[in-house]
Coordinates of C-alpha atoms in Angstrom, one line a residue:
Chain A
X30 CA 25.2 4.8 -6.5
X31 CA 25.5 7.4 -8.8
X32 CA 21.4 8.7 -9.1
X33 CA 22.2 11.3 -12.2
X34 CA 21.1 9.2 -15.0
X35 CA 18.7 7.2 -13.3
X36 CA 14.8 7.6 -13.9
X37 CA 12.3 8.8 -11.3
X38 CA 10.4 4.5 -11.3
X39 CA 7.2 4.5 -9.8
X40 CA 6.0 1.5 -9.0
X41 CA 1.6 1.7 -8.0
X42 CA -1.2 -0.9 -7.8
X43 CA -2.6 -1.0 -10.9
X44 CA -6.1 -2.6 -9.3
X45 CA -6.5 -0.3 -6.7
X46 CA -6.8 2.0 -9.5
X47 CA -3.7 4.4 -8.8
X48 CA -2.7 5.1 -12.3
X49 CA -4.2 8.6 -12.3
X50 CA -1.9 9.1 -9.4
X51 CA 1.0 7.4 -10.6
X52 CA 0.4 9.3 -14.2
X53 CA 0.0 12.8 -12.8
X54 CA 3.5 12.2 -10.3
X55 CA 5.5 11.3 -13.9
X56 CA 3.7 14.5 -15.9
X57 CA 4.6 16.7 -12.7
X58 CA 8.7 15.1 -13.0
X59 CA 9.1 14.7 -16.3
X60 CA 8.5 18.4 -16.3
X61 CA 10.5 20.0 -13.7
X62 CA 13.1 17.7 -14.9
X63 CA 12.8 18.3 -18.9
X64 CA 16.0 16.5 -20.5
X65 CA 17.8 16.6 -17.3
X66 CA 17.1 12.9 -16.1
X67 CA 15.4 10.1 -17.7
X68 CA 11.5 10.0 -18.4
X69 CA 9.7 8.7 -15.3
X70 CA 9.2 5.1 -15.3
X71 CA 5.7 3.6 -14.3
X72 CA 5.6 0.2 -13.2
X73 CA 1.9 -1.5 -13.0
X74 CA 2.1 -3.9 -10.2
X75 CA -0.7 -5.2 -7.6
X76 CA -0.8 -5.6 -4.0
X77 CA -1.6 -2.1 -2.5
X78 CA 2.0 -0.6 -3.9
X79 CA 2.4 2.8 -4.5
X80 CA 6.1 3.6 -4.4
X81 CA 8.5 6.4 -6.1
X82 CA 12.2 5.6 -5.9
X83 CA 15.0 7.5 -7.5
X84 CA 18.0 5.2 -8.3
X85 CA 18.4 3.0 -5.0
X86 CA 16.9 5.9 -3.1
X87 CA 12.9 4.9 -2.0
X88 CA 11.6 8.1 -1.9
X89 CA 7.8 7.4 -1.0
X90 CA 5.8 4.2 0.2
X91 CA 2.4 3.9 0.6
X92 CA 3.0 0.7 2.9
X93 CA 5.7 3.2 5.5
X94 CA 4.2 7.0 5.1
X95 CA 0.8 5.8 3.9
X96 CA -0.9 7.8 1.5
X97 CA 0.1 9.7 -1.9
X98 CA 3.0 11.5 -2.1
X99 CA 2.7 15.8 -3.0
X100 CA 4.7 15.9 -6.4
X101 CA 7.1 19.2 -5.0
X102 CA 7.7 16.5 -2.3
X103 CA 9.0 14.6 -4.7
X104 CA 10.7 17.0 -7.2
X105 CA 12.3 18.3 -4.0
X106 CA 13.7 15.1 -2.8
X107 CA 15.1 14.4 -6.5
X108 CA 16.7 17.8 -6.6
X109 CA 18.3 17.2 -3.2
X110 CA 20.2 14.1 -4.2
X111 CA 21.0 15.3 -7.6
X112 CA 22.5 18.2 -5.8
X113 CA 24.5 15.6 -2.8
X114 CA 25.6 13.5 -6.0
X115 CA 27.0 16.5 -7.8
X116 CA 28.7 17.1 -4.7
Chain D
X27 CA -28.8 6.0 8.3
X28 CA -30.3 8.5 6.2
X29 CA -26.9 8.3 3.5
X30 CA -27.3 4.6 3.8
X31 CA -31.0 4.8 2.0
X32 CA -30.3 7.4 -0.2
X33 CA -27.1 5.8 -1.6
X34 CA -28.9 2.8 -1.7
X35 CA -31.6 4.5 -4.1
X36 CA -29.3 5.8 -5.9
X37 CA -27.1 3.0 -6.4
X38 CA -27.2 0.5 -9.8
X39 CA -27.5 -2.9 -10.3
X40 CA -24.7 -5.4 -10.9
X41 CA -25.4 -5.6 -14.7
X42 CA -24.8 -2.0 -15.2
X43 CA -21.3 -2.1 -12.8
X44 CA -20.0 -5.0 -14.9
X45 CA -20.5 -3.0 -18.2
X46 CA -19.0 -0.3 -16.9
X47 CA -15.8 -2.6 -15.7
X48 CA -15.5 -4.2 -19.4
X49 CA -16.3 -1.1 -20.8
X50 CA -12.8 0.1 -19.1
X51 CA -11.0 -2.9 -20.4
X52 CA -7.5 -3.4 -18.5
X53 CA -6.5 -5.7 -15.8
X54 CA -9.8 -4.8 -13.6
X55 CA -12.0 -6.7 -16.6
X56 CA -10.0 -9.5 -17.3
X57 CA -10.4 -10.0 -13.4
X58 CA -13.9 -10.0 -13.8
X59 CA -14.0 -12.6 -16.4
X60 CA -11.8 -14.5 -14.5
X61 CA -14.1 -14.5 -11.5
X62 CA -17.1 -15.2 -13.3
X63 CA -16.1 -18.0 -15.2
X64 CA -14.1 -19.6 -11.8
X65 CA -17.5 -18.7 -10.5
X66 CA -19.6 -20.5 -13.1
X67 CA -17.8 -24.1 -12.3
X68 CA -18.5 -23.3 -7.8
X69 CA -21.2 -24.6 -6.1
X70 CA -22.3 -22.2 -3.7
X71 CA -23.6 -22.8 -0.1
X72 CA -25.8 -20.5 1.5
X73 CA -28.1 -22.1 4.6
X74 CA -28.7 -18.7 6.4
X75 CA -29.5 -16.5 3.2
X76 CA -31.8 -19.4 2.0
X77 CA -33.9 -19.8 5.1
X78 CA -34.5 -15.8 5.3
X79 CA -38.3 -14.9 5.3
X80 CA -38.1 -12.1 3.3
X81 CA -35.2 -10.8 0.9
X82 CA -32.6 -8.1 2.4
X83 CA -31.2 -5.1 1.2
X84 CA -27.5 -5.0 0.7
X85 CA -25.4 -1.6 0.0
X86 CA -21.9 -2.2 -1.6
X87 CA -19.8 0.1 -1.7
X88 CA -17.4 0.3 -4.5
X89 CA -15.0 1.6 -7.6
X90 CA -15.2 0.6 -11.2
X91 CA -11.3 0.2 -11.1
X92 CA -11.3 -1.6 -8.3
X93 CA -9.9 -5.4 -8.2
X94 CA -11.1 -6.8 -5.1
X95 CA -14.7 -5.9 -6.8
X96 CA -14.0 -7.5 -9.8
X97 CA -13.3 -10.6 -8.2
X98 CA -16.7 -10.4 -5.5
X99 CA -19.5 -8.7 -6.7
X100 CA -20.1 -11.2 -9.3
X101 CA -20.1 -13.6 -6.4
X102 CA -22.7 -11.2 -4.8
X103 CA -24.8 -10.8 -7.6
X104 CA -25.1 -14.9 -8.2
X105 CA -26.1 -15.6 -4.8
X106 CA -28.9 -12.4 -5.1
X107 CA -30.5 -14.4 -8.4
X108 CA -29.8 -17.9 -7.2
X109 CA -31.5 -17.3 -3.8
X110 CA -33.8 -14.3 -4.3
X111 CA -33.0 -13.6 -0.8
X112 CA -30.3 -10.3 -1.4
X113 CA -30.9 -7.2 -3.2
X114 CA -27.5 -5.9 -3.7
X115 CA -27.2 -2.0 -5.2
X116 CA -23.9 -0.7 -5.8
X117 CA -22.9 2.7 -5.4
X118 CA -19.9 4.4 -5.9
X119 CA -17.1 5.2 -2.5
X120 CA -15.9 8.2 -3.5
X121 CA -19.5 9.7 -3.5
X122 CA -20.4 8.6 -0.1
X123 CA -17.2 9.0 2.5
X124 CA -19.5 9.2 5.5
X125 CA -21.1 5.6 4.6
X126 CA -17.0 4.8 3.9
X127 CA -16.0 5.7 6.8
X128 CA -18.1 4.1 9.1
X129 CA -16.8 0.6 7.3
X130 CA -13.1 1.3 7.5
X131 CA -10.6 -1.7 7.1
X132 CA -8.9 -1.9 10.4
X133 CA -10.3 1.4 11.6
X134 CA -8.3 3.3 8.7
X135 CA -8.2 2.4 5.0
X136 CA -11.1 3.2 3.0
X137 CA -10.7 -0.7 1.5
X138 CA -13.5 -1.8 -1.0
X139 CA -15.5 -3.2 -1.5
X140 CA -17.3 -2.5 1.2
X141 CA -20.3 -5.4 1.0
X142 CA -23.0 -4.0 3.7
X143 CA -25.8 -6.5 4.4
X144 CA -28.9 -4.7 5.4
X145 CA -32.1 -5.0 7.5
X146 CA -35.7 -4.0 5.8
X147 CA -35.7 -1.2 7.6
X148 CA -31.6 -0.6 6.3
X149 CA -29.7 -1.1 9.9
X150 CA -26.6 -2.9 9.1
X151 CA -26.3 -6.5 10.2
X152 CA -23.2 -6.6 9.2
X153 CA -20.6 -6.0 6.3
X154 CA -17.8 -8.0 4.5
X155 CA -14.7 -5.4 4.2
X156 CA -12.1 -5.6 1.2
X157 CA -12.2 -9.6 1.1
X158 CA -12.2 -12.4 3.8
X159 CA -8.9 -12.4 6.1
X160 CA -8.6 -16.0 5.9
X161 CA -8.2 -14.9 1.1
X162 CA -5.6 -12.1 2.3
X163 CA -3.8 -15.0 4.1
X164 CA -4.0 -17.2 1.8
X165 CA -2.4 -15.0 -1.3
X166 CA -0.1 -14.2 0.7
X167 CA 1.4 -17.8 1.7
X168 CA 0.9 -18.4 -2.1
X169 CA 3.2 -15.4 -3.0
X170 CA 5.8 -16.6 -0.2
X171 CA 5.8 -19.8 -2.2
X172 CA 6.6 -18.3 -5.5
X173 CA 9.2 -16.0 -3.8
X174 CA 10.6 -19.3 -2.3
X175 CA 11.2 -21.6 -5.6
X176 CA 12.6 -18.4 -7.9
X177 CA 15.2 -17.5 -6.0
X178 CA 16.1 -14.9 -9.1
X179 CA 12.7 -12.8 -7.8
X180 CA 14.7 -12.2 -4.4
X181 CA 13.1 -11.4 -1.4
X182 CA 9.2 -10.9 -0.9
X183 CA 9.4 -8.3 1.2
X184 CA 11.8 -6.3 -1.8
X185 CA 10.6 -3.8 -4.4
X186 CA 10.0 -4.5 -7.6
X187 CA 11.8 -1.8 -9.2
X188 CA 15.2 -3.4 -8.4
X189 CA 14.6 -6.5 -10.8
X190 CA 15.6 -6.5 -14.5
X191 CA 12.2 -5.9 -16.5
X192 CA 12.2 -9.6 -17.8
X193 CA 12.6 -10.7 -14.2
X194 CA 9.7 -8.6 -13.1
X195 CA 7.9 -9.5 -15.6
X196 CA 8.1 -13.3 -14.9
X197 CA 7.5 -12.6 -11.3
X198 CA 4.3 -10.7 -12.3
X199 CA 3.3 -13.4 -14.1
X200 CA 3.9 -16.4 -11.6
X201 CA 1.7 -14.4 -8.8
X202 CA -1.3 -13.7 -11.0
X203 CA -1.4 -17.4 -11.6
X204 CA -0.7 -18.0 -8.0
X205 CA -4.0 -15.8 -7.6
X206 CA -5.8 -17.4 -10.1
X207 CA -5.2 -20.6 -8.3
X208 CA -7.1 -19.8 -5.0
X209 CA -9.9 -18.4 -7.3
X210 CA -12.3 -21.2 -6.2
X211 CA -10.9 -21.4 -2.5
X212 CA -11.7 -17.1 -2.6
X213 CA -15.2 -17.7 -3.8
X214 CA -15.9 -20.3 -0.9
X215 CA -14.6 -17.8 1.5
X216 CA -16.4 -14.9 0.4
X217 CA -19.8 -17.2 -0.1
X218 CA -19.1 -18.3 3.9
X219 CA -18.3 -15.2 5.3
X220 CA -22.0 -13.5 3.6
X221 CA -23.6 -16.3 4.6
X222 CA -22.5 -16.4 8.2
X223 CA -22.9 -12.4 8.2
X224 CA -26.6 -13.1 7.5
X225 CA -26.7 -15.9 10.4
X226 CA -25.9 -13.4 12.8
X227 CA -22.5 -14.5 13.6
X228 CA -20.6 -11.6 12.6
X229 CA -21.4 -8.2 14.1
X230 CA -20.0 -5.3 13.0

């Protein structure tokens, strides 16, 4: 699946009260990635989630790493596919 | 020990945590409002708080944003004015991680709220984690149910992000109400596990 004009989508527990997180990930993309790919998508859901995908690619979950991702972890892994895509 | 006095000095009453929570608005307070009016239709059973001979200190351990508190510390703070027996004080996790992690949720998440029932002279008896196991069951059967009539919402065990936004959205929809609906049952739970934590029956 082609990943070049698909949004960073992070999906976080909205109760658990990871927006900050969630909000803070999208500023850090949306930057490195100015005009280049879609805004970030946040998704609000419930249930513990705190999940960054990059067109089918899951990049981070809470529920298999645990924890919060670092946002160069992130940018890095978007960069990488962009990169294997262009390919 | 020492952390456990001093945070419960310092912590507030529930009137001032539920301001706070509406104050914020969102998902978290309509949660609340939810809870409390569920709560204001259950009849609440509490043998072992009611026969105490003197009331008990109890140290919760919470967030503002946090859902799980929403739905159980107005649970908490009926059964403190109904019975006079519980003096809950609430005080925030984030400023007290060596109280936190001596409560952890299976030994490793920092899960609120974290509902420590005290002695006079503040030893825990015992503490109420997150929510009961037998609610966590429960919404999750419930959510296996709504997974398994909407066959559209895919499989449980599936993100989110790969539905259409108006299928999401539905799906979002359908579990809250499925949540909503074991309200009451949630409330029983979390009234029996206190109680039985103040019987003695749970240890820590």
């Amino acid at each position: 699946m082609s990943v070049n004009n698909s949004p960073v989508v992070i999906v976080y527990c909205e109760e658990c009260g990871y927006e900050p997180f969630a909000r803070s990930l999208a500023d850090a993309v949306n930057e490195h990635f100015e005009g280049t790919i879609p805004e970030t998508k946040l998704i609000p859901w419930h249930d513990g989630s705190f999940e960054v995908r990059y067109g089918s690619e899951l990049l981070h979950s809470m529920m298999v790493q645990g924890g919060f991702p670092e946002h160069q972890e992130i940018i890095s892994a978007v960069c990488r596919l962009r990169s294997d895509n262009a390919g | 020990m020492y952390s456990i006095k001093k945070a419960y000095a310092n912590g507030v009453e529930y009137p001032v945590f539920r301001d706070r929570v509406l104050a914020l608005g969102g998902a978290v307070a309509d949660m609340l409002r939810d809870s409390e009016e569920t709560l204001a239709r259950a009849e609440l059973s509490t043998p072992s708080i009611d026969n105490l001979q003197e009331p008990l200190p109890v140290l919760v351990l919470s967030e503002d944003w946090c859902g799980d508190c929403a739905d159980n510390l107005p649970i908490l703070d009926r059964i403190a004015r109904e019975t006079g027996k519980l003096q809950p004080r609430i005080a925030s996790r984030d400023a007290w991680p060596d109280i936190m992690d001596q409560f952890l949720t299976e030994g490793k998440f920092r899960s609120i709220p974290v509902i420590i029932i005290l002695n006079p002279d503040m030893t825990p008896i015992g503490a109420l984690k997150e929510r009961p196991a037998s609610v966590t069951k429960r919404r999750r059967a419930d959510a296996a149910e709504v997974y398994a009539r909407n066959p559209q919402f895919g499989k449980q065990e599936d993100s989110p992000a790969l539905l259409d936004d108006a299928v999401r959205d539905q799906l979002f929809s359908q579990l809250m109400e499925s949540r909503a609906s074991s309200r009451a049952f949630a409330i029983r739970e979390v009234v029996r596990e206190l109680d039985t934590i103040v019987s003695g029956r749970i240890s820590l």
